[in-house]
Amino acid sequence: MYTTKIEPRIGETDGLRHINNTVLPIWFERARNKIFKIFVPNFELTYKKWNLIMVHSEFNYLKQIYYGYDVEVRTYISKIGKTSFTIFQEAWQNGQLRANGKCVLVYFNFIKEESVVIPKDIREKLKEHYITEEELEKNNKNEIKENINKVEELDYFNLDK
Amino acid sequence: MYTTKIEPRIGETDGLRHINNTVLPIWFERARNKIFKIFVPNFELTYKKWNLIMVHSEFNYLKQIYYGYDVEVRTYISKIGKTSFTIFQEAWQNGQLRANGKCVLVYFNFIKEESVVIPKDIREKLKEHYITEEELEKNNKNEIKENINKVEELDYFNLDK
Amino acid sequence: MYTTKIEPRIGETDGLRHINNTVLPIWFERARNKIFKIFVPNFELTYKKWNLIMVHSEFNYLKQIYYGYDVEVRTYISKIGKTSFTIFQEAWQNGQLRANGKCVLVYFNFIKEESVVIPKDIREKLKEHYITEEELEKNNKNEIKENINKVEELDYFNLDK
Amino acid sequence: MYTTKIEPRIGETDGLRHINNTVLPIWFERARNKIFKIFVPNFELTYKKWNLIMVHSEFNYLKQIYYGYDVEVRTYISKIGKTSFTIFQEAWQNGQLRANGKCVLVYFNFIKEESVVIPKDIREKLKEHYITEEELEKNNKNEIKENINKVEELDYFNLDK
């Protein structure tokens, strides 16, 4: 697991004064750079060198995320297959898990347009970030519980009354 | 079902010269306006009147989408629950299904912060767009097959060699 | 001049319940597709064929733009130089001019990394959209005045009190 | 002056394999948070408390910005008027000034919909970041010159040949 700090923008809130749902995929993409570096160390964005393509993504919006407080994105690997793997990501704010999601990336040859078996050395590096979703959920429960009374935030619903 | 025409922007492509995966949630949000109108006819974005909140979204990237050709987003309702419902959406380009996805929205009272039972008149309007995912998949197969030889597109992988 | 209809998204509003300032460059880029077609008829996004690069852009936020009403983007050419030209764009909503802006694009050879003289046939096509900023401002004044009493919009400042 | 580190996303590049022009306003907005804090210390996004509105912005694209290298955004105040002020911002990458821009914000009462005189204590805090554009340009020239031979980047134009 590694973490990425995100400082929300005003423009990422919407009229409901929370972070809009379309923003999460963007934050999560930013936080995947360290994984991309494992596959393409110099980040070369050409068909010859780039070798990852996304086939699926999903997101759970658990609690509202607000402007004015940093967000910590935590990035894990939750599955390593033959030619594909799954990145699991969470957005934490003020000690609470606000959203999570995962995406499936295929190790891909853009020139031949076909998937390729993930080599052993890359596989080893992915394993450093590996955790099962079940294990993660268990860990999170404790952390959320410990932090629950520390959360102090603007209460927009009442401010607006 | 209803359709929404999207004209891709250059800025929506990425270095791999296809539409970036973070763009799909944005296009699909734009295409949900007609559904929002059923729930909030004057589109009033206040806690008193707005009544929908997203709890889940997911996306399948089936084929690459390119700049330079219009995209047709098709919007369906694939499930109607007691307090929530599922919107199913597809992105078609040049007669081919390129991506699809769905999101679960909860009928929500923002002031009380609780879900509410979807009223009967709204339920009726949602039903007008209803189709099961299975039925939809069957219909699509025929359409894709019929169009398969009509697709003429720039072949970026070969252009770049 | 040509027009492009934009249907605002919820995610394009921000916590102040108006369209965020970062959205205007995005709408204006979408509306430039017809100009790009003059320069790159098949929209091929490669260094060999693409031939425009932006060197300057600016935006004036005249009135707030809201979600729930279509926006009409009007695109003009306001200057044609030797190797560069200026696109002038406006965002109209409910008969009122809400924002405008312009950008300078250079006719550019990406391989040699140098500007190129705009050929005569392209110059002719650009002229079809030509108007001076002064002339445009005069025309707009009349149109805005005629429409001023027709504008009926949600008044968020009062709704929120 | 203060600096904000930005880690470019793949989705922020476009088909020309550089950062798209619509991204700069977004990065610059993110980097304005520290200025917003001077005006609205708890970042409360309501009409009662928020007090800034943008009336103008502009951007100069000096050199291409690439994915794979951090960007440093530098934020200055270049003008302090009676009811408005100007924020000047730069994007540096690999020791080179790649883009700059400025925006004019008005100190604004959203309820009364009118501009307000900037109070003395805020004015003092803005002054801490003050520099004239001329002075800044002079400083930058030296820095760019010193760094010019240190820049090592992927050369996409040649990679693609």
Short mmCIF file of N, CA, C and O in Angstrom, two decimals, chain D residues 20-124:
data_model
loop_
_atom_site.label_atom_id
_atom_site.label_comp_id
_atom_site.label_asym_id
_atom_site.label_seq_id
_atom_site.Cartn_x
_atom_site.Cartn_y
_atom_site.Cartn_z
N ASN D 20 -2.80 18.93 -22.09
CA ASN D 20 -3.79 19.71 -22.84
C ASN D 20 -3.98 21.09 -22.21
O ASN D 20 -3.89 21.26 -20.99
N ASN D 21 -4.30 22.07 -23.07
CA ASN D 21 -4.41 23.47 -22.58
C ASN D 21 -5.51 23.68 -21.53
O ASN D 21 -5.42 24.60 -20.72
N THR D 22 -6.54 22.83 -21.52
CA THR D 22 -7.63 23.03 -20.55
C THR D 22 -7.23 22.62 -19.13
O THR D 22 -7.97 22.85 -18.18
N VAL D 23 -6.07 21.98 -18.99
CA VAL D 23 -5.62 21.48 -17.69
C VAL D 23 -5.02 22.59 -16.83
O VAL D 23 -5.13 22.57 -15.60
N LEU D 24 -4.42 23.57 -17.47
CA LEU D 24 -3.73 24.63 -16.73
C LEU D 24 -4.68 25.37 -15.77
O LEU D 24 -4.35 25.56 -14.59
N PRO D 25 -5.89 25.80 -16.23
CA PRO D 25 -6.82 26.45 -15.30
C PRO D 25 -7.14 25.58 -14.08
O PRO D 25 -7.33 26.11 -12.98
N ILE D 26 -7.16 24.28 -14.27
CA ILE D 26 -7.48 23.35 -13.18
C ILE D 26 -6.32 23.29 -12.19
O ILE D 26 -6.52 23.37 -10.98
N TRP D 27 -5.11 23.15 -12.68
CA TRP D 27 -3.94 23.13 -11.79
C TRP D 27 -3.83 24.45 -11.03
O TRP D 27 -3.53 24.47 -9.84
N PHE D 28 -4.06 25.55 -11.73
CA PHE D 28 -3.93 26.86 -11.09
C PHE D 28 -5.02 27.05 -10.03
O PHE D 28 -4.77 27.66 -8.99
N GLU D 29 -6.21 26.53 -10.27
CA GLU D 29 -7.25 26.64 -9.24
C GLU D 29 -6.83 25.86 -7.99
O GLU D 29 -6.98 26.34 -6.87
N ARG D 30 -6.30 24.67 -8.19
CA ARG D 30 -5.85 23.87 -7.05
C ARG D 30 -4.81 24.66 -6.24
O ARG D 30 -4.84 24.67 -5.01
N ALA D 31 -3.92 25.33 -6.95
CA ALA D 31 -2.83 26.05 -6.27
C ALA D 31 -3.30 27.35 -5.62
O ALA D 31 -2.53 28.01 -4.92
N ARG D 32 -4.54 27.76 -5.83
CA ARG D 32 -5.03 29.00 -5.20
C ARG D 32 -5.60 28.77 -3.81
O ARG D 32 -6.01 29.73 -3.14
N ASN D 33 -5.66 27.50 -3.37
CA ASN D 33 -6.27 27.22 -2.05
C ASN D 33 -5.69 28.10 -0.93
O ASN D 33 -6.44 28.58 -0.08
N LYS D 34 -4.37 28.30 -0.95
CA LYS D 34 -3.75 29.10 0.13
C LYS D 34 -4.24 30.55 0.11
O LYS D 34 -4.32 31.20 1.16
N ILE D 35 -4.51 31.07 -1.06
CA ILE D 35 -5.06 32.44 -1.16
C ILE D 35 -6.51 32.43 -0.65
O ILE D 35 -6.93 33.33 0.10
N PHE D 36 -7.27 31.41 -1.03
CA PHE D 36 -8.67 31.33 -0.58
C PHE D 36 -8.74 31.30 0.95
O PHE D 36 -9.64 31.87 1.56
N LYS D 37 -7.74 30.62 1.56
CA LYS D 37 -7.73 30.48 3.02
C LYS D 37 -7.62 31.84 3.72
O LYS D 37 -8.13 32.04 4.82
N ILE D 38 -6.93 32.78 3.07
CA ILE D 38 -6.82 34.14 3.63
C ILE D 38 -8.21 34.78 3.72
O ILE D 38 -8.53 35.47 4.68
N PHE D 39 -9.04 34.50 2.73
CA PHE D 39 -10.36 35.14 2.65
C PHE D 39 -11.45 34.37 3.40
O PHE D 39 -12.37 34.96 3.94
N VAL D 40 -11.34 33.04 3.37
CA VAL D 40 -12.36 32.18 4.00
C VAL D 40 -11.61 31.09 4.78
O VAL D 40 -11.44 29.97 4.28
N PRO D 41 -11.16 31.43 6.02
CA PRO D 41 -10.25 30.51 6.74
C PRO D 41 -10.76 29.09 6.89
O PRO D 41 -9.97 28.15 6.88
N ASN D 42 -12.08 28.89 7.03
CA ASN D 42 -12.58 27.50 7.14
C ASN D 42 -13.07 26.93 5.81
O ASN D 42 -13.68 25.87 5.78
N PHE D 43 -12.81 27.65 4.71
CA PHE D 43 -13.17 27.19 3.36
C PHE D 43 -14.68 26.95 3.21
O PHE D 43 -15.09 26.13 2.38
N GLU D 44 -15.50 27.62 3.99
CA GLU D 44 -16.95 27.38 3.93
C GLU D 44 -17.55 27.87 2.61
O GLU D 44 -17.60 29.06 2.33
N LEU D 45 -18.08 26.92 1.83
CA LEU D 45 -18.58 27.21 0.49
C LEU D 45 -20.07 27.58 0.51
O LEU D 45 -20.88 26.90 -0.12
N THR D 46 -20.43 28.63 1.25
CA THR D 46 -21.82 29.08 1.26
C THR D 46 -21.86 30.56 0.84
O THR D 46 -20.85 31.26 0.90
N TYR D 47 -23.04 31.01 0.45
CA TYR D 47 -23.18 32.42 0.03
C TYR D 47 -22.90 33.38 1.19
O TYR D 47 -22.49 34.51 0.98
N LYS D 48 -23.16 32.90 2.41
CA LYS D 48 -22.91 33.77 3.56
C LYS D 48 -21.43 33.99 3.80
O LYS D 48 -21.02 35.07 4.20
N LYS D 49 -20.62 32.98 3.58
CA LYS D 49 -19.22 33.07 3.94
C LYS D 49 -18.25 33.21 2.75
O LYS D 49 -17.23 33.86 2.85
N TRP D 50 -18.52 32.53 1.65
CA TRP D 50 -17.58 32.63 0.52
C TRP D 50 -17.64 34.05 -0.02
O TRP D 50 -18.71 34.66 -0.06
N ASN D 51 -16.50 34.61 -0.44
CA ASN D 51 -16.48 36.03 -0.77
C ASN D 51 -15.58 36.39 -1.95
O ASN D 51 -15.09 37.52 -2.04
N LEU D 52 -15.36 35.44 -2.85
CA LEU D 52 -14.52 35.71 -4.01
C LEU D 52 -15.21 35.24 -5.27
O LEU D 52 -15.81 34.16 -5.29
N ILE D 53 -15.10 36.03 -6.31
CA ILE D 53 -15.65 35.61 -7.61
C ILE D 53 -14.67 36.03 -8.70
O ILE D 53 -14.08 37.11 -8.63
N MET D 54 -14.47 35.14 -9.68
CA MET D 54 -13.50 35.44 -10.74
C MET D 54 -14.17 36.23 -11.86
O MET D 54 -15.28 35.91 -12.27
N VAL D 55 -13.47 37.24 -12.35
CA VAL D 55 -14.02 38.01 -13.48
C VAL D 55 -13.18 37.87 -14.75
O VAL D 55 -13.66 38.15 -15.85
N HIS D 56 -11.92 37.46 -14.59
CA HIS D 56 -11.05 37.35 -15.77
C HIS D 56 -9.94 36.35 -15.49
O HIS D 56 -9.44 36.26 -14.37
N SER D 57 -9.56 35.61 -16.53
CA SER D 57 -8.37 34.76 -16.41
C SER D 57 -7.68 34.70 -17.75
O SER D 57 -8.32 34.86 -18.80
N GLU D 58 -6.37 34.50 -17.74
CA GLU D 58 -5.65 34.32 -19.01
C GLU D 58 -4.42 33.45 -18.81
O GLU D 58 -3.89 33.34 -17.70
N PHE D 59 -3.99 32.84 -19.91
CA PHE D 59 -2.95 31.81 -19.85
C PHE D 59 -2.01 31.94 -21.05
O PHE D 59 -2.48 32.16 -22.17
N ASN D 60 -0.71 31.78 -20.80
CA ASN D 60 0.27 31.74 -21.88
C ASN D 60 0.94 30.37 -21.88
O ASN D 60 1.46 29.94 -20.85
N TYR D 61 0.88 29.72 -23.01
CA TYR D 61 1.48 28.40 -23.17
C TYR D 61 2.84 28.60 -23.82
O TYR D 61 2.92 28.84 -25.02
N LEU D 62 3.92 28.55 -23.03
CA LEU D 62 5.25 28.92 -23.51
C LEU D 62 6.01 27.72 -24.07
O LEU D 62 6.67 27.83 -25.10
N LYS D 63 5.95 26.61 -23.36
CA LYS D 63 6.61 25.38 -23.81
C LYS D 63 5.70 24.22 -23.46
O LYS D 63 4.92 24.32 -22.52
N GLN D 64 5.86 23.11 -24.15
CA GLN D 64 5.01 21.97 -23.87
C GLN D 64 5.33 21.35 -22.49
O GLN D 64 6.47 21.33 -22.07
N ILE D 65 4.29 20.89 -21.81
CA ILE D 65 4.42 20.23 -20.51
C ILE D 65 4.14 18.75 -20.73
O ILE D 65 3.22 18.40 -21.47
N TYR D 66 4.95 17.88 -20.08
CA TYR D 66 4.82 16.45 -20.34
C TYR D 66 4.41 15.66 -19.10
O TYR D 66 4.65 16.07 -17.97
N TYR D 67 3.80 14.53 -19.33
CA TYR D 67 3.51 13.55 -18.29
C TYR D 67 4.82 12.90 -17.85
O TYR D 67 5.73 12.73 -18.65
N GLY D 68 4.93 12.56 -16.58
CA GLY D 68 6.10 11.81 -16.13
C GLY D 68 7.08 12.65 -15.32
O GLY D 68 8.05 12.11 -14.78
N TYR D 69 6.86 13.97 -15.25
CA TYR D 69 7.73 14.85 -14.48
C TYR D 69 6.83 15.77 -13.65
O TYR D 69 5.86 16.32 -14.16
N ASP D 70 7.17 15.96 -12.37
CA ASP D 70 6.38 16.85 -11.52
C ASP D 70 6.37 18.28 -12.06
O ASP D 70 7.34 18.73 -12.69
N VAL D 71 5.29 18.97 -11.78
CA VAL D 71 5.17 20.38 -12.14
C VAL D 71 5.11 21.20 -10.85
O VAL D 71 4.45 20.80 -9.90
N GLU D 72 5.84 22.29 -10.82
CA GLU D 72 5.78 23.20 -9.68
C GLU D 72 4.98 24.42 -10.09
O GLU D 72 5.36 25.14 -11.01
N VAL D 73 3.86 24.65 -9.41
CA VAL D 73 3.09 25.87 -9.66
C VAL D 73 3.51 26.91 -8.63
O VAL D 73 3.53 26.64 -7.43
N ARG D 74 3.90 28.08 -9.11
CA ARG D 74 4.28 29.19 -8.23
C ARG D 74 3.17 30.24 -8.27
O ARG D 74 2.73 30.63 -9.34
N THR D 75 2.74 30.66 -7.11
CA THR D 75 1.61 31.58 -7.02
C THR D 75 2.03 32.90 -6.36
O THR D 75 2.63 32.89 -5.29
N TYR D 76 1.76 34.00 -7.04
CA TYR D 76 2.10 35.34 -6.59
C TYR D 76 0.85 36.23 -6.60
O TYR D 76 -0.12 35.92 -7.29
N ILE D 77 0.92 37.34 -5.93
CA ILE D 77 -0.06 38.42 -6.10
C ILE D 77 0.63 39.52 -6.88
O ILE D 77 1.68 40.02 -6.45
N SER D 78 0.06 39.91 -8.03
CA SER D 78 0.75 40.91 -8.84
C SER D 78 0.04 42.26 -8.84
O SER D 78 0.56 43.22 -9.39
N LYS D 79 -1.15 42.33 -8.25
CA LYS D 79 -1.87 43.61 -8.17
C LYS D 79 -2.89 43.54 -7.04
O LYS D 79 -3.56 42.52 -6.88
N ILE D 80 -2.98 44.62 -6.25
CA ILE D 80 -4.00 44.67 -5.19
C ILE D 80 -4.78 45.97 -5.38
O ILE D 80 -4.22 47.06 -5.18
N GLY D 81 -6.03 45.85 -5.81
CA GLY D 81 -6.87 47.02 -6.04
C GLY D 81 -7.78 47.27 -4.84
O GLY D 81 -7.57 46.71 -3.76
N LYS D 82 -8.78 48.09 -5.05
CA LYS D 82 -9.69 48.45 -3.95
C LYS D 82 -10.63 47.28 -3.60
O LYS D 82 -10.72 46.87 -2.46
N THR D 83 -11.27 46.73 -4.64
CA THR D 83 -12.21 45.61 -4.40
C THR D 83 -11.76 44.33 -5.12
O THR D 83 -12.42 43.31 -5.01
N SER D 84 -10.66 44.42 -5.87
CA SER D 84 -10.21 43.23 -6.60
C SER D 84 -8.70 43.10 -6.52
O SER D 84 -8.01 44.03 -6.12
N PHE D 85 -8.19 41.93 -6.89
CA PHE D 85 -6.74 41.71 -6.91
C PHE D 85 -6.41 40.69 -7.98
O PHE D 85 -7.29 39.99 -8.47
N THR D 86 -5.11 40.64 -8.35
CA THR D 86 -4.68 39.76 -9.43
C THR D 86 -3.71 38.71 -8.89
O THR D 86 -2.75 39.04 -8.20
N ILE D 87 -4.01 37.45 -9.21
CA ILE D 87 -3.11 36.34 -8.86
C ILE D 87 -2.34 35.98 -10.12
O ILE D 87 -2.93 35.76 -11.18
N PHE D 88 -1.02 35.92 -9.98
CA PHE D 88 -0.17 35.55 -11.11
C PHE D 88 0.41 34.17 -10.81
O PHE D 88 0.89 33.93 -9.72
N GLN D 89 0.35 33.26 -11.79
CA GLN D 89 0.80 31.89 -11.52
C GLN D 89 1.66 31.35 -12.66
O GLN D 89 1.47 31.71 -13.82
N GLU D 90 2.60 30.51 -12.28
CA GLU D 90 3.51 29.92 -13.27
C GLU D 90 3.56 28.40 -13.09
O GLU D 90 3.46 27.90 -11.98
N ALA D 91 3.78 27.71 -14.20
CA ALA D 91 3.99 26.25 -14.16
C ALA D 91 5.41 25.97 -14.61
O ALA D 91 5.77 26.25 -15.76
N TRP D 92 6.22 25.43 -13.71
CA TRP D 92 7.62 25.08 -14.01
C TRP D 92 7.75 23.56 -14.08
O TRP D 92 7.16 22.85 -13.28
N GLN D 93 8.53 23.10 -15.04
CA GLN D 93 8.79 21.66 -15.12
C GLN D 93 10.25 21.47 -15.54
O GLN D 93 10.69 22.14 -16.50
N ASN D 94 10.96 20.62 -14.85
CA ASN D 94 12.37 20.37 -15.15
C ASN D 94 13.18 21.66 -15.26
O ASN D 94 13.99 21.83 -16.16
N GLY D 95 12.91 22.59 -14.33
CA GLY D 95 13.69 23.82 -14.28
C GLY D 95 13.35 24.85 -15.34
O GLY D 95 14.01 25.89 -15.44
N GLN D 96 12.34 24.59 -16.13
CA GLN D 96 11.95 25.52 -17.18
C GLN D 96 10.54 26.06 -16.95
O GLN D 96 9.67 25.32 -16.52
N LEU D 97 10.36 27.34 -17.26
CA LEU D 97 9.04 27.95 -17.19
C LEU D 97 8.24 27.51 -18.41
O LEU D 97 8.58 27.86 -19.54
N ARG D 98 7.16 26.74 -18.19
CA ARG D 98 6.41 26.18 -19.31
C ARG D 98 5.14 26.98 -19.64
O ARG D 98 4.68 27.00 -20.77
N ALA D 99 4.55 27.58 -18.63
CA ALA D 99 3.29 28.31 -18.85
C ALA D 99 3.11 29.29 -17.70
O ALA D 99 3.65 29.09 -16.61
N ASN D 100 2.37 30.35 -17.97
CA ASN D 100 1.98 31.24 -16.87
C ASN D 100 0.59 31.79 -17.14
O ASN D 100 -0.01 31.52 -18.19
N GLY D 101 0.08 32.54 -16.19
CA GLY D 101 -1.25 33.09 -16.36
C GLY D 101 -1.61 33.93 -15.17
O GLY D 101 -0.88 33.99 -14.18
N LYS D 102 -2.73 34.62 -15.29
CA LYS D 102 -3.19 35.41 -14.16
C LYS D 102 -4.71 35.40 -14.14
O LYS D 102 -5.36 35.10 -15.14
N CYS D 103 -5.26 35.72 -12.99
CA CYS D 103 -6.71 35.85 -12.90
C CYS D 103 -7.04 36.99 -11.95
O CYS D 103 -6.27 37.30 -11.05
N VAL D 104 -8.16 37.62 -12.23
CA VAL D 104 -8.63 38.74 -11.40
C VAL D 104 -9.82 38.24 -10.58
O VAL D 104 -10.80 37.73 -11.14
N LEU D 105 -9.70 38.37 -9.27
CA LEU D 105 -10.78 37.97 -8.37
C LEU D 105 -11.34 39.22 -7.69
O LEU D 105 -10.58 40.12 -7.31
N VAL D 106 -12.65 39.25 -7.55
CA VAL D 106 -13.32 40.37 -6.89
C VAL D 106 -13.77 39.91 -5.50
O VAL D 106 -14.29 38.79 -5.35
N TYR D 107 -13.53 40.75 -4.51
CA TYR D 107 -14.02 40.51 -3.14
C TYR D 107 -15.51 40.81 -3.18
O TYR D 107 -15.91 41.94 -3.49
N PHE D 108 -16.36 39.81 -2.90
CA PHE D 108 -17.75 39.86 -3.36
C PHE D 108 -18.71 39.40 -2.27
O PHE D 108 -18.46 38.41 -1.57
N ASN D 109 -19.80 40.12 -2.12
CA ASN D 109 -20.88 39.70 -1.23
C ASN D 109 -21.92 38.98 -2.07
O ASN D 109 -22.65 39.61 -2.86
N PHE D 110 -22.00 37.66 -1.94
CA PHE D 110 -22.89 36.87 -2.80
C PHE D 110 -24.37 37.13 -2.50
O PHE D 110 -25.21 37.00 -3.38
N ILE D 111 -24.71 37.47 -1.26
CA ILE D 111 -26.11 37.72 -0.91
C ILE D 111 -26.60 39.03 -1.55
O ILE D 111 -27.64 39.06 -2.21
N LYS D 112 -25.79 40.08 -1.39
CA LYS D 112 -26.17 41.38 -1.97
C LYS D 112 -25.76 41.49 -3.45
O LYS D 112 -26.10 42.46 -4.12
N GLU D 113 -25.00 40.50 -3.91
CA GLU D 113 -24.46 40.53 -5.28
C GLU D 113 -23.75 41.83 -5.60
O GLU D 113 -24.04 42.49 -6.61
N GLU D 114 -22.80 42.22 -4.73
CA GLU D 114 -22.01 43.42 -5.01
C GLU D 114 -20.58 43.26 -4.50
O GLU D 114 -20.32 42.50 -3.56
N SER D 115 -19.66 44.00 -5.12
CA SER D 115 -18.26 43.95 -4.70
C SER D 115 -18.08 44.74 -3.40
O SER D 115 -18.85 45.64 -3.09
N VAL D 116 -17.05 44.37 -2.64
CA VAL D 116 -16.81 44.95 -1.32
C VAL D 116 -15.34 45.37 -1.26
O VAL D 116 -14.50 44.75 -1.90
N VAL D 117 -15.03 46.44 -0.50
CA VAL D 117 -13.64 46.88 -0.35
C VAL D 117 -12.86 45.82 0.45
O VAL D 117 -13.32 45.36 1.50
N ILE D 118 -11.69 45.44 -0.04
CA ILE D 118 -10.86 44.43 0.64
C ILE D 118 -10.35 45.02 1.96
O ILE D 118 -9.69 46.06 1.96
N PRO D 119 -10.62 44.37 3.10
CA PRO D 119 -10.20 44.93 4.40
C PRO D 119 -8.67 44.92 4.56
O PRO D 119 -7.97 44.15 3.90
N LYS D 120 -8.20 45.76 5.48
CA LYS D 120 -6.77 46.00 5.65
C LYS D 120 -5.99 44.74 6.04
O LYS D 120 -4.89 44.50 5.53
N ASP D 121 -6.54 43.93 6.93
CA ASP D 121 -5.79 42.74 7.37
C ASP D 121 -5.59 41.72 6.25
O ASP D 121 -4.54 41.09 6.14
N ILE D 122 -6.59 41.60 5.39
CA ILE D 122 -6.45 40.71 4.23
C ILE D 122 -5.42 41.29 3.27
O ILE D 122 -4.55 40.57 2.75
N ARG D 123 -5.52 42.57 3.04
CA ARG D 123 -4.57 43.28 2.17
C ARG D 123 -3.11 43.02 2.61
O ARG D 123 -2.23 42.78 1.78
N GLU D 124 -2.89 43.06 3.91
CA GLU D 124 -1.53 42.82 4.45
C GLU D 124 -1.05 41.41 4.12
O GLU D 124 0.10 41.19 3.76
#
